[in-house]
Structures are given as C-alpha cells and as structure tokens.
Coordinates of C-alpha atoms and ligand atoms in Angstrom, one line a residue:
M1 CA 12.3 -5.8 -21.3
E2 CA 12.7 -2.8 -19.3
K3 CA 14.4 -3.3 -16.2
L4 CA 13.0 -4.9 -13.0
I5 CA 12.2 -3.1 -10.1
I6 CA 12.3 -5.1 -7.1
T7 CA 10.8 -3.7 -3.9
A8 CA 11.6 -5.2 -0.2
A9 CA 8.3 -5.2 2.1
I10 CA 10.5 -5.4 5.2
T11 CA 8.2 -5.6 8.1
G12 CA 4.8 -5.0 7.7
A13 CA 2.4 -3.8 10.2
E14 CA 0.4 -7.4 11.1
L15 CA 3.4 -10.0 12.4
N16 CA 5.1 -10.3 15.5
K17 CA 8.6 -11.9 16.4
E18 CA 6.4 -15.0 17.8
Q19 CA 5.1 -15.7 14.0
C20 CA 8.3 -14.8 12.7
A21 CA 11.4 -14.8 14.5
V22 CA 13.2 -12.7 11.8
L23 CA 11.2 -9.7 11.3
P24 CA 12.9 -6.9 11.6
L25 CA 11.5 -4.2 14.0
T26 CA 14.0 -1.9 15.5
P27 CA 15.5 0.5 13.4
E28 CA 18.7 -1.3 13.9
E29 CA 17.3 -4.5 12.4
Q30 CA 15.5 -2.7 9.8
G31 CA 18.8 -1.1 8.7
R32 CA 20.4 -4.3 8.4
A33 CA 17.6 -5.8 6.9
A34 CA 17.5 -3.0 4.3
Q35 CA 21.1 -3.4 3.6
D36 CA 20.9 -7.0 2.7
A37 CA 17.8 -6.7 0.4
V38 CA 19.5 -3.8 -1.0
A39 CA 22.7 -5.7 -1.8
A40 CA 20.7 -8.7 -3.1
G41 CA 18.8 -6.7 -5.8
A42 CA 16.1 -4.9 -4.1
S43 CA 15.8 -0.8 -4.7
V44 CA 12.5 0.3 -3.2
I45 CA 12.0 -0.6 0.7
H46 CA 8.5 -0.4 1.7
L47 CA 8.5 0.9 5.4
H48 CA 6.2 0.2 7.9
V49 CA 8.0 1.0 11.3
R50 CA 6.8 0.3 15.1
D51 CA 7.5 1.4 18.6
S52 CA 9.8 0.6 21.3
Q53 CA 7.3 -2.6 22.3
G54 CA 7.5 -3.7 18.8
R55 CA 3.8 -2.3 18.0
P56 CA 3.0 -0.7 15.0
S57 CA 3.5 3.1 14.7
Q58 CA 2.7 5.9 12.7
Q59 CA 4.7 8.4 14.6
V60 CA 6.9 11.0 12.8
D61 CA 9.9 10.1 15.4
H62 CA 9.6 6.6 14.6
F63 CA 9.6 6.9 10.9
K64 CA 12.5 9.0 11.4
A65 CA 14.6 6.8 13.3
A66 CA 14.1 4.1 10.8
V67 CA 15.0 6.1 7.9
E68 CA 18.1 7.6 9.5
A69 CA 19.1 3.8 10.3
I70 CA 18.3 2.8 6.6
R71 CA 20.1 5.5 5.0
H72 CA 23.0 4.7 7.5
A73 CA 23.1 1.1 6.9
C74 CA 22.7 1.4 2.9
R75 CA 25.1 4.8 2.8
G76 CA 26.3 4.9 -1.2
N77 CA 23.3 2.8 -2.6
E78 CA 20.3 4.5 -0.9
P79 CA 17.2 2.6 -1.9
I80 CA 13.7 4.5 -2.5
I81 CA 12.2 4.4 1.1
Q82 CA 8.4 4.2 0.5
F83 CA 6.5 5.0 3.6
S84 CA 3.4 3.2 4.4
T85 CA 0.3 5.6 4.8
G86 CA -1.5 1.9 5.3
G87 CA -0.6 1.7 8.8
A88 CA -2.2 -1.3 10.6
V89 CA -5.6 -2.0 10.1
G90 CA -7.9 0.3 12.1
E91 CA -5.2 3.2 12.4
S92 CA -7.0 6.8 12.0
L93 CA -6.6 8.7 8.8
S94 CA -4.7 11.7 10.6
N95 CA -2.0 9.3 11.7
R96 CA -1.8 7.6 8.6
L97 CA -1.0 10.8 7.0
A98 CA 1.5 12.0 9.9
P99 CA 4.6 10.6 8.8
L100 CA 4.1 12.7 5.1
A101 CA 5.5 15.4 7.2
L102 CA 9.3 13.8 6.8
K103 CA 8.3 14.4 2.8
P104 CA 9.5 11.0 1.9
E105 CA 10.3 10.7 -2.0
M106 CA 7.6 8.0 -2.3
A107 CA 4.6 6.5 -0.1
S108 CA 1.9 3.9 -0.7
F109 CA -1.4 5.2 -1.6
N110 CA -4.6 2.8 -0.9
L111 CA -7.1 2.8 -3.6
G112 CA -10.2 1.3 -2.0
T113 CA -11.7 -0.7 1.2
I114 CA -11.5 -4.1 1.7
N115 CA -12.3 -6.8 4.3
F116 CA -8.8 -7.6 5.8
G117 CA -9.2 -10.9 7.2
E118 CA -11.9 -10.6 10.0
E119 CA -11.5 -6.5 10.0
L120 CA -12.1 -3.6 7.8
F121 CA -9.4 -1.9 6.0
V122 CA -10.9 1.5 5.1
N123 CA -10.3 3.8 2.3
S124 CA -13.3 6.0 1.4
F125 CA -13.1 8.4 -1.3
S126 CA -13.0 11.1 1.4
D127 CA -10.5 9.8 2.5
M128 CA -8.4 9.2 -1.0
R129 CA -9.2 12.8 -1.7
A130 CA -7.5 14.1 1.6
F131 CA -4.2 11.5 0.3
S132 CA -4.0 13.2 -2.6
K133 CA -4.1 16.7 -1.3
E134 CA -1.2 16.1 1.0
F135 CA 0.7 14.2 -1.6
Q136 CA 0.4 16.6 -3.9
R137 CA 1.3 19.5 -1.4
L138 CA 4.7 18.0 -0.3
G139 CA 5.7 16.5 -3.9
I140 CA 5.5 12.9 -2.9
V141 CA 5.3 9.9 -5.4
P142 CA 2.4 8.0 -4.9
E143 CA 2.1 3.9 -5.3
Y144 CA -1.0 2.9 -6.2
E145 CA -2.0 0.0 -4.0
I146 CA -4.8 -2.0 -5.6
Y147 CA -6.4 -5.0 -3.8
D148 CA -9.4 -5.5 -5.9
A149 CA -10.9 -5.5 -9.2
G150 CA -12.7 -2.2 -8.6
H151 CA -9.9 -0.2 -7.1
V152 CA -8.7 0.2 -10.7
D153 CA -12.3 1.5 -11.3
N154 CA -11.7 4.0 -8.2
L155 CA -8.3 5.1 -9.7
K156 CA -10.0 6.0 -12.8
K157 CA -12.9 7.8 -10.8
L158 CA -10.4 9.9 -9.4
I159 CA -8.3 10.9 -12.7
R160 CA -11.8 11.9 -14.1
E161 CA -12.4 14.0 -11.0
G162 CA -9.0 15.5 -11.7
V163 CA -7.8 14.5 -8.3
L164 CA -5.2 12.0 -9.5
K165 CA -2.7 12.9 -12.2
A166 CA -0.3 10.5 -14.4
P167 CA 2.1 8.8 -14.1
F168 CA 0.7 6.1 -12.1
H169 CA 2.7 3.4 -10.2
C170 CA 0.6 0.8 -9.3
Q171 CA 0.9 -2.2 -6.6
F172 CA -1.6 -5.2 -7.2
V173 CA -1.5 -6.5 -3.6
L174 CA -3.4 -9.6 -4.5
G175 CA -4.2 -12.6 -1.9
V176 CA -5.0 -10.6 1.0
P177 CA -8.2 -12.5 2.7
G178 CA -11.1 -10.5 1.9
A179 CA -9.8 -9.5 -1.4
L180 CA -8.8 -10.2 -4.9
S181 CA -7.0 -13.7 -4.9
G182 CA -3.5 -14.1 -6.2
D183 CA -4.9 -16.5 -9.5
L184 CA -2.9 -15.6 -12.3
S185 CA -5.9 -14.7 -14.6
N186 CA -6.9 -12.2 -12.3
L187 CA -3.3 -10.4 -12.6
N188 CA -3.9 -10.4 -16.4
F189 CA -7.2 -8.8 -15.9
L190 CA -6.0 -6.0 -13.9
V191 CA -2.8 -5.4 -15.9
Q192 CA -5.3 -4.6 -19.0
S193 CA -7.4 -2.5 -17.0
L194 CA -4.9 -0.2 -16.3
P195 CA -5.0 3.5 -17.1
A196 CA -2.4 4.9 -20.0
Q197 CA 1.0 6.0 -18.6
S198 CA 0.7 3.3 -15.7
T199 CA 3.9 1.2 -14.7
W200 CA 2.9 -2.1 -12.2
A201 CA 4.3 -4.4 -10.0
V202 CA 2.8 -7.2 -8.0
A203 CA 3.0 -8.3 -4.1
G204 CA 1.6 -11.6 -3.6
I205 CA 0.3 -12.5 -0.1
G206 CA 1.5 -16.1 1.3
K207 CA 1.5 -18.6 -1.2
Y208 CA 0.8 -16.1 -4.0
E209 CA 3.8 -14.2 -3.7
L210 CA 6.4 -16.6 -5.8
P211 CA 4.0 -17.3 -8.9
L212 CA 2.9 -13.7 -9.4
A213 CA 6.1 -12.6 -9.1
I214 CA 7.2 -14.9 -11.7
H215 CA 4.4 -13.9 -13.9
S216 CA 4.8 -10.6 -13.4
M217 CA 8.5 -11.0 -14.4
L218 CA 7.1 -12.4 -17.7
M219 CA 4.8 -10.1 -18.6
G220 CA 7.0 -7.2 -17.9
G221 CA 5.9 -6.1 -14.4
H222 CA 7.6 -5.1 -11.4
V223 CA 7.8 -7.2 -8.2
R224 CA 7.6 -6.9 -4.6
V225 CA 8.6 -9.7 -2.1
G226 CA 9.1 -9.2 1.7
L227 CA 8.0 -10.5 5.0
E228 CA 5.1 -8.1 5.4
D229 CA 3.3 -10.3 2.5
N230 CA 5.1 -13.5 2.9
I231 CA 6.7 -15.2 5.9
Y232 CA 7.7 -18.5 3.8
Y233 CA 10.3 -19.6 2.0
S234 CA 8.2 -22.5 0.3
K235 CA 5.4 -24.4 1.6
G236 CA 6.0 -25.1 5.4
V237 CA 9.5 -23.6 5.4
L238 CA 10.2 -20.1 7.1
A239 CA 12.1 -17.5 5.3
K240 CA 15.6 -16.9 7.0
S241 CA 15.6 -12.7 5.8
N242 CA 14.2 -10.6 3.6
A243 CA 17.1 -11.0 1.4
Q244 CA 16.6 -14.3 1.1
L245 CA 13.5 -13.6 -0.8
V246 CA 14.8 -11.2 -3.0
E247 CA 18.1 -13.0 -3.6
R248 CA 15.4 -15.8 -5.5
I249 CA 13.7 -13.1 -7.5
V250 CA 17.3 -11.9 -9.1
R251 CA 18.1 -15.7 -9.7
I252 CA 14.9 -16.0 -11.5
A253 CA 15.0 -13.0 -13.3
K254 CA 18.6 -13.4 -14.8
E255 CA 17.3 -16.9 -15.8
I256 CA 14.7 -15.2 -17.8
G257 CA 16.7 -12.7 -19.2
R258 CA 14.8 -9.8 -17.2
P259 CA 17.8 -7.3 -16.0
V260 CA 17.3 -5.9 -12.2
A261 CA 17.5 -2.2 -11.9
S262 CA 19.9 -0.8 -9.8
V263 CA 18.8 1.7 -7.0
Q264 CA 20.2 4.6 -9.6
E265 CA 18.2 3.3 -12.2
A266 CA 14.8 2.9 -9.9
K267 CA 15.1 6.2 -8.8
Q268 CA 15.2 7.3 -12.3
M269 CA 12.1 5.3 -13.6
I270 CA 10.0 5.9 -10.4
L271 CA 10.8 9.8 -9.2
S272 CA 11.7 11.3 -12.2
Ligands
KMH1 N1 -1.5 -3.1 7.0 C1 -2.3 -3.2 5.7 C2 -3.6 -2.9 6.6 C3 0.1 0.0 3.3 O1 1.4 -0.1 3.5 O2 -0.1 1.2 2.7 C4 -2.2 -2.1 4.7 C5 -0.9 -1.9 4.3 C6 -0.8 -0.9 3.0 O3 0.2 -2.5 4.7
ZN2 ZN1 2.0 -2.1 3.6

C-alpha cells in the first residue's frame, strides 16, 4: 500500500486555551508542537495562526513568524507547511488570500459553503475561481477541502470549466456540525465519487477522528489528526498534545502494515 501521509492540524481558528490548555498559539508553541508532531510521524502541518492576543489572524506577518518558528524547530526535517486559506468563519476573501503572498508550497482550498455550527462558512463559486487564480499565479499546490457530498460535484464543475486541473489532493473533513457526518458509509461514498488523478485523506471532527482515520488507513487513504479537529484522546479525556494524536495513528499504521511516509517521501508524493 502507498505510504501513509499524516497531516497534523495543530491549532485551527475556533478554539482557545480555555477549551484546550495545550493548544499551541504563539509561534514558539507552534514550532514546538510541529517539531513533536513531525518527530512522531507527521509530514504535513496544516497551519492557522494567531495574533499576539491569541485571536485568529490571516496577516502575513503572523504567518511569517509561525513559519520561521516551525522551520527553525524542525530544521533538518522540515515538514510541508500547508497554510489555511479558510481562516476563521466570517473572514473576508482578501484576508483569506493574504498569506499566500509568502508562497507556501501548499495551502487549503475550500470547495463549498456549509453551515459551520451556528455560523456560515462561505465559499461561493466566484470565491473558488478567485482562489484558483491566485494558487496558479503563485504556484501553490492546493489541498481540496471537502465537507459535504456536493463539494465533489463542485470540484467536477470547476474541472469542467477548466478552472481546476489534476492532480487533486483531497481532504474529506467530516463531522462538522452543519455538514456531512463522519459515518463510515459517507467516506466510502465520497471516495468512489472522486475524479481521476485524485489522492485523498480524511479529517474526522471530534469523535469521528479515530474511526475515520483507521478506516482511511485500511482503504489506502491518508490521515489528518490534531487539536484543530479534535481535542480529546478518548471519550472525556483531553489529548495531551498534537503529537499524542499522531503517535496513536503511527502505532495503528504499524499494526496494520501501513508504512508511514517520511517528510521527504510526502514531499515527493504531494509536491512533485
Ligand atoms: N476554520 C474553518 C472555518 C481551512 O483551514 O481551510 C475553516 C478551516 C478550513 O479551517
Ligand atoms: Zn483549517
């Protein structure tokens, strides 16, 4: 089976230290969290950043500081740093695009609008066309975030329009309240709906993280874990760190005979 790429979504935009005391917010904390996650087996860091008050930010300077801290902490074994262009719910299109000026090797590309809890996470077709232009202009590899069944159809529509081109690295983010749940049957359906030249991973939100990750590994898909998606290790027990969530995936991968990709191998699989 193809080597397993593990992404660590270390921070996110919705949580704070009160909900999760170990959530890395400052560049230094994010550097350490990335270093530990990479040492545990992660090869991609999905990155949201915060301002000095710990609030979600899409400012270039905040991304720059986080990237420098992560690169420094991981020197010699630098992961793919995948910028978030989703930001926090309600962020403007121009703010979401702003950090791409730093030309990250990879960034998230959200494929449609959903209810996000009580709020709306908006990604209209015109937004997606604007994102695509910017990704292509700057040579950034997109990871397509799919939250609902119709988002695969959105991907296919944009392919037909000539807006998006293969290969398609897709991330099924399942279990967001207001979008498709993380039932295993949903993952099976989504995987068989993907266009040709697709690779895929799954990020289960909350209680869906572990079962979806295991199912994905058995199906040949890749995995995202991390405090952005799930702050619990098990029911009622908070995770100690992002690395702890990665370590469990690596243990299970070993047990089921799925080799884990190194940072270099992940770069070859995703970026070349
Ligand atoms: N914070 C969510 C509203 C992304 O990183 O691109 C969106 C999100 C997606 O996290
Ligand atoms: Zn995110």
